[in-house]
Structure formats: structure tokens, C-alpha cells
Tab-separated table of C-alpha atoms and ligand atoms in Angstrom:
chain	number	residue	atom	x	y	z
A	1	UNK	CA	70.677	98.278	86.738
A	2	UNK	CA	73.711	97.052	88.432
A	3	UNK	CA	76.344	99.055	89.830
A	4	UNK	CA	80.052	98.760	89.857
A	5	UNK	CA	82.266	99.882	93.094
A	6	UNK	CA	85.962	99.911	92.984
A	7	UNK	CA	87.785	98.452	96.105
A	8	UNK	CA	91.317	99.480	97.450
A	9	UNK	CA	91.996	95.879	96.854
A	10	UNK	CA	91.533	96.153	93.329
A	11	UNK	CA	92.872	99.837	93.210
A	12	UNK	CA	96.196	98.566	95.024
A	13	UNK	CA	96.042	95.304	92.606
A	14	UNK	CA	96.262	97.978	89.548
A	15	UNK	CA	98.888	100.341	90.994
A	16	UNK	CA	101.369	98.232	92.538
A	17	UNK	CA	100.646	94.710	90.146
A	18	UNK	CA	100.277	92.580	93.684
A	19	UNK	CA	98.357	92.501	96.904
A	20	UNK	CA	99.259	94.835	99.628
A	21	UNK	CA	98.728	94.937	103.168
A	22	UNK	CA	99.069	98.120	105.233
A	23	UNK	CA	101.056	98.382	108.174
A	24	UNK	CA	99.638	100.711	111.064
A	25	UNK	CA	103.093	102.769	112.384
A	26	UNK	CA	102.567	105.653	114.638
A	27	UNK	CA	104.523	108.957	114.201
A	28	UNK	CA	104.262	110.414	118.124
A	29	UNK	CA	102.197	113.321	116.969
A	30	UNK	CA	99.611	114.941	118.866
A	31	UNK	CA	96.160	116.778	117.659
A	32	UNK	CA	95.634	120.561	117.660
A	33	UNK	CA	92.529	119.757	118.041
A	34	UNK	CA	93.163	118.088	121.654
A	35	UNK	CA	95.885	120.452	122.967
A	36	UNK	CA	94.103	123.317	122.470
A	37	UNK	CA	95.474	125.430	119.717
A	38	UNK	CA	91.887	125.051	117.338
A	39	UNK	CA	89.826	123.186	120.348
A	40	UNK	CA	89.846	120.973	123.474
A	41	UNK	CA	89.145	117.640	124.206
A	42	UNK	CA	89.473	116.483	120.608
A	43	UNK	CA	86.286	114.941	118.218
A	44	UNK	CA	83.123	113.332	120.631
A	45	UNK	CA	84.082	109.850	119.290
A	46	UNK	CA	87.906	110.012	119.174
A	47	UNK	CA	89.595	107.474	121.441
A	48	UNK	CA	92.502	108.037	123.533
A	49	UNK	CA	94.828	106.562	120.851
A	50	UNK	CA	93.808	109.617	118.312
A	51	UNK	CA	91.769	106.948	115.999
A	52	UNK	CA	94.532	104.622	115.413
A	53	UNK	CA	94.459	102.328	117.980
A	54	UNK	CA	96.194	99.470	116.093
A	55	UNK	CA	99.253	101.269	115.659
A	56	UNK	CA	102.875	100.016	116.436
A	57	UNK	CA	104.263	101.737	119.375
A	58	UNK	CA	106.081	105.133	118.420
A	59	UNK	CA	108.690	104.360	121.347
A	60	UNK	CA	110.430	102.365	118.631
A	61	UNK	CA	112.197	103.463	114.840
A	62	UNK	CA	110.112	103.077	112.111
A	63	UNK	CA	112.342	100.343	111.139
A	64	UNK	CA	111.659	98.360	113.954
A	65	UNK	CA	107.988	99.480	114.197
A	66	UNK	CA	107.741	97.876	110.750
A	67	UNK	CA	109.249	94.561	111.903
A	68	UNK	CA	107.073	94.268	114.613
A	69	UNK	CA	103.788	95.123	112.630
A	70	UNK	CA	104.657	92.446	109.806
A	71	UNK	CA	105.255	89.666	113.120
A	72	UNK	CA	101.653	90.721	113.854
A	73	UNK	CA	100.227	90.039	110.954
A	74	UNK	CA	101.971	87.128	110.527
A	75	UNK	CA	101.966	84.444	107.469
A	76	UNK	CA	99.379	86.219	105.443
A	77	UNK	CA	101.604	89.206	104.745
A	78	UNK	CA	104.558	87.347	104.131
A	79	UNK	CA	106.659	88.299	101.011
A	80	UNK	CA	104.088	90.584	100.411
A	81	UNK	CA	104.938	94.603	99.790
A	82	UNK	CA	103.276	96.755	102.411
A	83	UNK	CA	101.524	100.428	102.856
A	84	UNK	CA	103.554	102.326	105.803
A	85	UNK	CA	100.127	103.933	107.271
A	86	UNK	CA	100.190	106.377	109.736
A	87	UNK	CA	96.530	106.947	111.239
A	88	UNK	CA	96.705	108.118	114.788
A	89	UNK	CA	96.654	111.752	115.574
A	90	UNK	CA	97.629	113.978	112.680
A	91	UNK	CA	100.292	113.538	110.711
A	92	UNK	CA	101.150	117.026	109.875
A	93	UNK	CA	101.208	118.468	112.867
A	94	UNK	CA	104.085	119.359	114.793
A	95	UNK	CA	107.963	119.324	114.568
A	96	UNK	CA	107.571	118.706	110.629
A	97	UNK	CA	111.891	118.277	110.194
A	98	UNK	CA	110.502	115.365	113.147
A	99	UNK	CA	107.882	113.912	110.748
A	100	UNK	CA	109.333	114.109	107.355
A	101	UNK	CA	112.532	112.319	109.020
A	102	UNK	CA	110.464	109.568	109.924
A	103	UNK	CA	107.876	109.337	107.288
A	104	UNK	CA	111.301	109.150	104.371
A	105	UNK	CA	112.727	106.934	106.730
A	106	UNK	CA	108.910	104.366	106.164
A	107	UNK	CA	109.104	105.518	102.865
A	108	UNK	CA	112.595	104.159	101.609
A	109	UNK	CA	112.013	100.746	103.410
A	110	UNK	CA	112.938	98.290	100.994
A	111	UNK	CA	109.419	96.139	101.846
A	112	UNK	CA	107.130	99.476	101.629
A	113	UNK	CA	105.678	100.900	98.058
A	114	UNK	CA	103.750	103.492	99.350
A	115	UNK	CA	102.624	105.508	102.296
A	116	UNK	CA	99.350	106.679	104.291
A	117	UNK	CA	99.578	109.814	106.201
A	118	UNK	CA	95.799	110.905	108.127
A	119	UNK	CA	95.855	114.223	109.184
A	120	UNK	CA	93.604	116.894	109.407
A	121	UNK	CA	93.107	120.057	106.260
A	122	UNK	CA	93.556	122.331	108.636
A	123	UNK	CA	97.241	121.191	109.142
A	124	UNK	CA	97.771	121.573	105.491
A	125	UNK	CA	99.693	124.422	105.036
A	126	UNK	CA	102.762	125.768	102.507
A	127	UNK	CA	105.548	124.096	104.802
A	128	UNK	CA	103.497	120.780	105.226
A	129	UNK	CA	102.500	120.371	101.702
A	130	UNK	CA	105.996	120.926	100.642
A	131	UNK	CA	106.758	118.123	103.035
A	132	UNK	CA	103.742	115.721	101.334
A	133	UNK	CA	104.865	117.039	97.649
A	134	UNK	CA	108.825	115.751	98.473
A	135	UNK	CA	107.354	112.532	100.282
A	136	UNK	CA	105.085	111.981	97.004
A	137	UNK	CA	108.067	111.736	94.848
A	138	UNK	CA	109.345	108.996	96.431
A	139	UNK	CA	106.806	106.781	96.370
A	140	UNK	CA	102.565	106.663	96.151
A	141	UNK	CA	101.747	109.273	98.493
A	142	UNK	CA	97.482	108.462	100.453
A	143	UNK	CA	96.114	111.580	102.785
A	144	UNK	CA	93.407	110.795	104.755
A	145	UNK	CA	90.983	113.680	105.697
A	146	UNK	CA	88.277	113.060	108.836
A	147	UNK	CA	86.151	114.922	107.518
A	148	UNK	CA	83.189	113.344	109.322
A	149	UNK	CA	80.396	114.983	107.992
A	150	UNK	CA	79.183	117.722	105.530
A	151	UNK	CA	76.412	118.856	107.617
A	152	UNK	CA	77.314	122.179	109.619
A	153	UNK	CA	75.706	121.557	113.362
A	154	UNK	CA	77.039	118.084	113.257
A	155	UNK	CA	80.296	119.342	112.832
A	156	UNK	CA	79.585	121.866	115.840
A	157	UNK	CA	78.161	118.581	117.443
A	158	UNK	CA	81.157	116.292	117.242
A	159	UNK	CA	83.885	119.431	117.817
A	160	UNK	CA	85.386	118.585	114.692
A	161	UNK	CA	86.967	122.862	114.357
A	162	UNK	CA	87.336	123.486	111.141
A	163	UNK	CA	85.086	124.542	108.235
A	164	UNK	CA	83.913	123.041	104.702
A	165	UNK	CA	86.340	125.514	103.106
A	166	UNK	CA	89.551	124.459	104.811
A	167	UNK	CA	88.823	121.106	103.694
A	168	UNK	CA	87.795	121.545	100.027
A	169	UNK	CA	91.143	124.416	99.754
A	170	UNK	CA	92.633	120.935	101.182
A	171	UNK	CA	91.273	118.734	98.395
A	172	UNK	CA	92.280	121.116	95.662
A	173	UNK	CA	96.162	121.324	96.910
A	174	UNK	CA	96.663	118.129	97.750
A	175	UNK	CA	95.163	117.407	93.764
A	176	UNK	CA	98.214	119.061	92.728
A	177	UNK	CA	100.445	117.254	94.126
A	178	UNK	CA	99.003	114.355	93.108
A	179	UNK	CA	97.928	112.666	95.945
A	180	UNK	CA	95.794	109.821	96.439
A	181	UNK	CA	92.729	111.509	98.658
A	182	UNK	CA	90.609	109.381	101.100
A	183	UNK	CA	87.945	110.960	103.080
A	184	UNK	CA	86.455	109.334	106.329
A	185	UNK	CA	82.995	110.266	106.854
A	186	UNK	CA	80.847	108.317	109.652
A	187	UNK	CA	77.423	106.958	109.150
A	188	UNK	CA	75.449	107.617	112.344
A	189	UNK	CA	76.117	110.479	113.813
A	190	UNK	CA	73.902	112.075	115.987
A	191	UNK	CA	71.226	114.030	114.925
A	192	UNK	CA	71.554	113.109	111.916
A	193	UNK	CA	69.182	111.075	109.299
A	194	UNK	CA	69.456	109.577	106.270
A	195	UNK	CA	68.948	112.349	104.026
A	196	UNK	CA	71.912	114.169	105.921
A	197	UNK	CA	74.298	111.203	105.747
A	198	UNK	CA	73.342	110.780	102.112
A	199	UNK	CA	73.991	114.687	101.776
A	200	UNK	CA	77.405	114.046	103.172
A	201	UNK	CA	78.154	111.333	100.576
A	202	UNK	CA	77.386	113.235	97.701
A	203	UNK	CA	79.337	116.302	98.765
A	204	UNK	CA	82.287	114.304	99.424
A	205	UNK	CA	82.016	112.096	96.100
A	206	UNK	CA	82.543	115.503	94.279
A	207	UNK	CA	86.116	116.359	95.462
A	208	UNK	CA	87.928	112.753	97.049
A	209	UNK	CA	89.586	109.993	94.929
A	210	UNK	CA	88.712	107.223	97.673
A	211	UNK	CA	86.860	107.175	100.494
A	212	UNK	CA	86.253	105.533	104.039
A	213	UNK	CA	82.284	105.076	105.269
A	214	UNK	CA	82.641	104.080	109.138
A	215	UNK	CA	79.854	102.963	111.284
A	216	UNK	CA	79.600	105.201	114.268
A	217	UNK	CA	80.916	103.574	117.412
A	218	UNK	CA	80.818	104.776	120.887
A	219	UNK	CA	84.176	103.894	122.634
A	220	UNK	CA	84.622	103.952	126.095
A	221	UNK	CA	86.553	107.260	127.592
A	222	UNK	CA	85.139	109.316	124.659
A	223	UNK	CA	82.746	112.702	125.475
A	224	UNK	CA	79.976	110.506	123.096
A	225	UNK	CA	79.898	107.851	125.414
A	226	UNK	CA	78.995	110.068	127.539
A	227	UNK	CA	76.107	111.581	125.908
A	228	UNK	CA	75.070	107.820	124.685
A	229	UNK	CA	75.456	106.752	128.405
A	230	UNK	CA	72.756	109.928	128.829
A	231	UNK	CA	70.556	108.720	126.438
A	232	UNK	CA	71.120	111.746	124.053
A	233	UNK	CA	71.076	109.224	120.944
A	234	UNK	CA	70.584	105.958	119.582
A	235	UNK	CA	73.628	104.244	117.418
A	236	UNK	CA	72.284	102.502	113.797
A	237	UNK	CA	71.160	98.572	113.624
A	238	UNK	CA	72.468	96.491	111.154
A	239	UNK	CA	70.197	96.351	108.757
A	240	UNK	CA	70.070	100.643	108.858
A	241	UNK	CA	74.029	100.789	108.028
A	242	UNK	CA	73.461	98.242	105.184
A	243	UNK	CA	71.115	100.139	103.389
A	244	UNK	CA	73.232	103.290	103.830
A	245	UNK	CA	76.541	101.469	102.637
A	246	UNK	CA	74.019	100.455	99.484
A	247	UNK	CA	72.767	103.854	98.869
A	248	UNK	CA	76.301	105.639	99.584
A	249	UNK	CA	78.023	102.907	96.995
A	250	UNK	CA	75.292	104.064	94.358
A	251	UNK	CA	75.908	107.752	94.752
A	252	UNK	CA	79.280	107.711	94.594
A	253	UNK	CA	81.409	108.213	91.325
A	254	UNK	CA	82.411	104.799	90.157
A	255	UNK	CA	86.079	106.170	90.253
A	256	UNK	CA	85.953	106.265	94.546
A	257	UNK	CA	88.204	103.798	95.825
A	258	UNK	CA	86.077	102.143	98.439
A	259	UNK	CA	88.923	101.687	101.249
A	260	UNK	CA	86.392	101.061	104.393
A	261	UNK	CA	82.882	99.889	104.807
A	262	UNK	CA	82.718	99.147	108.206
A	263	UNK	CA	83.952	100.690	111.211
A	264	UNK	CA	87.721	99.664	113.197
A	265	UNK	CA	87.211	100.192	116.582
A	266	UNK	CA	89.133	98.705	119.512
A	267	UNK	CA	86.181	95.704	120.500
A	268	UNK	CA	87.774	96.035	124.155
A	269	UNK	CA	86.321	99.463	124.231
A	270	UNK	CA	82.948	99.222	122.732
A	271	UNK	CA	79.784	100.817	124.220
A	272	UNK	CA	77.853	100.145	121.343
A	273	UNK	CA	76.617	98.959	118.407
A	274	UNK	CA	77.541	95.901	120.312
A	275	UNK	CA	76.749	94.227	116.750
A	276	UNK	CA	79.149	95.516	114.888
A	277	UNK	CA	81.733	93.647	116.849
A	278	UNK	CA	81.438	90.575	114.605
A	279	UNK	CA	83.250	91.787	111.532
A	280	UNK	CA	83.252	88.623	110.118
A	281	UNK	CA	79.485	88.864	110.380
A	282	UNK	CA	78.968	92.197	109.705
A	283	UNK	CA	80.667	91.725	106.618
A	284	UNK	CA	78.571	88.706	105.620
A	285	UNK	CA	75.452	90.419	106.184
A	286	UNK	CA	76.180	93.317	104.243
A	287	UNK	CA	77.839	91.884	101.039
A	288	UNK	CA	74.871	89.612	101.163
A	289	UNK	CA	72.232	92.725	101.076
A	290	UNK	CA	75.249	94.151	98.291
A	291	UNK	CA	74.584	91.321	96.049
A	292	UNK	CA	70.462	91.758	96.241
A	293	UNK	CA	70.505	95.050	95.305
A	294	UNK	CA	73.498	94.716	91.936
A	295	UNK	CA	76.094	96.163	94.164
A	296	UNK	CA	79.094	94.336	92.835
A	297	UNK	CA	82.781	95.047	93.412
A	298	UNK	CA	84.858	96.137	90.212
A	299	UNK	CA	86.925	93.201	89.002
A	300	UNK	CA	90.911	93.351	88.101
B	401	LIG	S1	91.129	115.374	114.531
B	401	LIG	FE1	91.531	113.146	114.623
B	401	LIG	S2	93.002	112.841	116.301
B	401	LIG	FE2	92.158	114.919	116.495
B	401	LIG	S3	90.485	114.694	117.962
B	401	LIG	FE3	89.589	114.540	115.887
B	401	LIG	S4	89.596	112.327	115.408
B	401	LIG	FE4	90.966	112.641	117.172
């Protein structure tokens, strides 16, 4: 029986009637989870750029930092309108009269329809979703949640600090204000097999509108490439990650906007899978095994 998934292309076709490219901007925020107020050192796999290590530098306005990230990506974006996405760190944390300044500032750009905030559900509370409710009325409002992993001792494992709860209490108010919500979860992890990844899947396909699956990657400077370097775990080959990707696609609502399949390291700093470097490839390989098994993408 085949089996339909939807992809952010299509979703974005739907919502804003064209193409859209998103823009990575950086807000200058920091992690609690790094400075110590919930832990230290941060998630085992985060890099030094807070997971967004293809952001525009935050020395600059977000007027400028949006200039410089359309130059980047050059004639394939041109004329095109853009997602203002703000992935490193977390985007509710800190000095929010700071943040909402500059997030209104991305939003009322005249080439940006919508906006991507990642952040963390612990940095959810009354003052910050106030801040995400006004920013929502502007224009289509995405919250990305690392959520990582359902499975309890993982969480311990990777440092992630915070419970289940805080992120389904997250799910349910940020429903409300009618928010877009994508959850990253990785596939790989250590200690983990497939049953818990697939566990992971399933528990997040109950509560998120979209969702992004990311192949575990060991960057260089991280605490896990440390314990990889130690031989404390193995990382997935390809043809492992494929058959996950398949098995998470068919367990997921058909409603899940698929936004990532594939991981988005910085290849400069990659320890390993040194295979998933070739994206290109990568990509290939697994929309190949896709087709084989009547995994199709939803069409417009
Ligand atoms: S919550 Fe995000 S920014 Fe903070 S340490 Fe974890 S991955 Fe990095």
C-alpha cells in the first residue's frame, strides 16, 4: 500500500502560493542550557554555534543580515519571498524587549512572509508566549522544539534538562496560538535502537504539526566526540538511516510536514558518519530506497 508524506516544499507551496527559501539570521541569544541556569556544557552533540551554524552574523541588523543571506544564496532565491529563520541558540531566551525588537523587525521585511524561531519548551513561558502570540499576528509564525528523543536515559544521556511534560505543556500552548510546530528528533543516538527511535517517532507524531528527523553527527569540539573518539558508540550506516527515514515516514500522521530528512552539519567539522557528507548522495540513495518501498511525496 503506498504511502503519502507531505514536504515543507509542498506545505510552503500551499500557504504562501510560491516557493520559499529560508534565510538562516541569528538573534545573539545564548542557551540556558550552556550558561548554567538548567545545565552546563549544553546537549553532547551541540556545536559551538548552538546548532545553527549557517547563520548570518548577529554583529549586523536584521536588515542587513537579510541582505547578506539572500547574496549567499544567490540566483536561485532571487525574486523569491523568504522564511526569516532563527535556529542557533534559543530564541526565547533572554532580554525578550531584545528579541521581539528584532524578530518584528525580520518579520515586517518587505521580502519575508513568515518566520522560524527554535528554541527550547522550557523557555516557553507567559511573557515569551505573549511575545510568539503578537509575532504570530503578523505573519506565519514556525517554533522549532529539539526535542531529541522521547526515551528518558537518552535524554539524561545527551543533557538535554528538561522533561516530556515541559515539552508536551509546550505543544499544547503554542496550539493555541496557532503556531506552526516542528519537532527535531535525531536518529542515532546512543544507546539507542530501532525500537526506541521508532518509539520516539510515534510519540512525537501525536502532538507536532511538522517535523525534522536528523541523522546523528558527531562534530568536532562537542562532549560526543568525545565519547565517539572513546569508542563509547558507533554512528548509523547509510543503509540503517534509510530504513529508519522509511519506517518514521510510515508512522507518522500524513498531516506532518516533513521539513528535514537528513542531517545539516558544518562538513568542516565532521567526525563521523563521514558518509553523510555527500548530501547530494545521501539524498539519492534514500529517495531511491523511498520509491521501493511506496514512499512518495504528497503532490501540490
Ligand atoms: S538546547 Fe539547543 S542550543 Fe542549547 S545546548 Fe541544546 S542543542 Fe545547543
Amino acid at each position: 500500500m503506498p504511502h503519502t508524506y507531505l514536504t515543507a516544499n509542498v506545505y510552503c507551496r500551499r500557504l504562501f502560493g510560491h516557493k520559499v527559501y529560508k534565510l538562516a539570521l541569528s538573534a545573539s541569544t545564548d542557551c540556558p542550557n550552556r550558561d548554567g541556569t538548567v545545565g552546563v556544557g549544553g546537549c553532547v552533540f551541540c556545536s559551538t554555534g548552538g546548532s545553527g551554524d549557517f547563520a548570518a552574523s548577529s554583529a549586523f541588523s536584521v536588515s542587513r543580515q537579510i541582505n547578506d543571506a539572500k547574496r549567499i544564496l544567490g540566483a536561485k532565491g532571487e525574486g523569491l519571498p523568504y522564511i526569516a529563520y532563527f535556529q542557533s541558540y534559543t530564541g526565547t531566551y533572554g532580554d525578550l524587549a531584545r528579541l521581539e525588537q528584532i524578530y518584528t523587525e525580520a518579520v515586517e521585511h518587505p521580502d519575508i512572509v513568515g518566520l522560524s524561531i527554535a528554541t527550547r519548551p522550557d523557555c516557553l513561558g507567559k511573557d515569551e508566549l505573549a511575545m510568539l502570540g503578537r509575532l504570530a499576528k503578523k505573519k506565519p509564525l514556525w517554533v522549532e522544539l529539539g526535542l531529541q528523543t522521547s526515551n528518558k536515559d537518552t535524554a539524561a544521556y545527551i543533557n538535554r534538562c528538561y522533561p516530556l511534560s515541559v515539552y508536551e505543556k509546550a505543544m499544547t500552548d503554542l496550539k493555541a496560538l496557532n503556531v506552526h510546530r516542528i519537532t527535531h528528533i535525531i536518529l542515532g543516538l546512543p544507546n539507542e535502537n530501532r525500537a526506541d527511535m521508532l518509539a520516539t517517532v510515534k510519540y512525537v507524531g501525536q502532538f507536532t504539526d511538522g517535523i525534522k528527523l536528523q541523522l546523528l553527527h558527531v562534530l568536532e569540539g562537542t562532549a560526543l566526540a568525545d565519547s565517539y573518539r572513546q569508542g563509547e558508540f558507533q554512528t548509523l550506516e547509510p543503509a540503517e538511516y534509510y530504513e529508519l527515514v522509511a519506517d518514521a515516514l510510515e508512522l507518522l500522521p500524513e498531516n506532518v510536514v516533513i521539513h528535514r530528512l537528513t542531517g545539516d552539519g558544518a562538513k568542516r567539522d565532521l567526525i563521523a558518519p563521514k558518509w553523510s557528507g555527500d548530501k547530494k548522495r545521501v539524498l539519492a540513495d534514500l529517495n531511491r530506497m523511498l520509491r521501493a518501498r511506496e514512499i512518495q511525496p504528497a503532490t501540490e
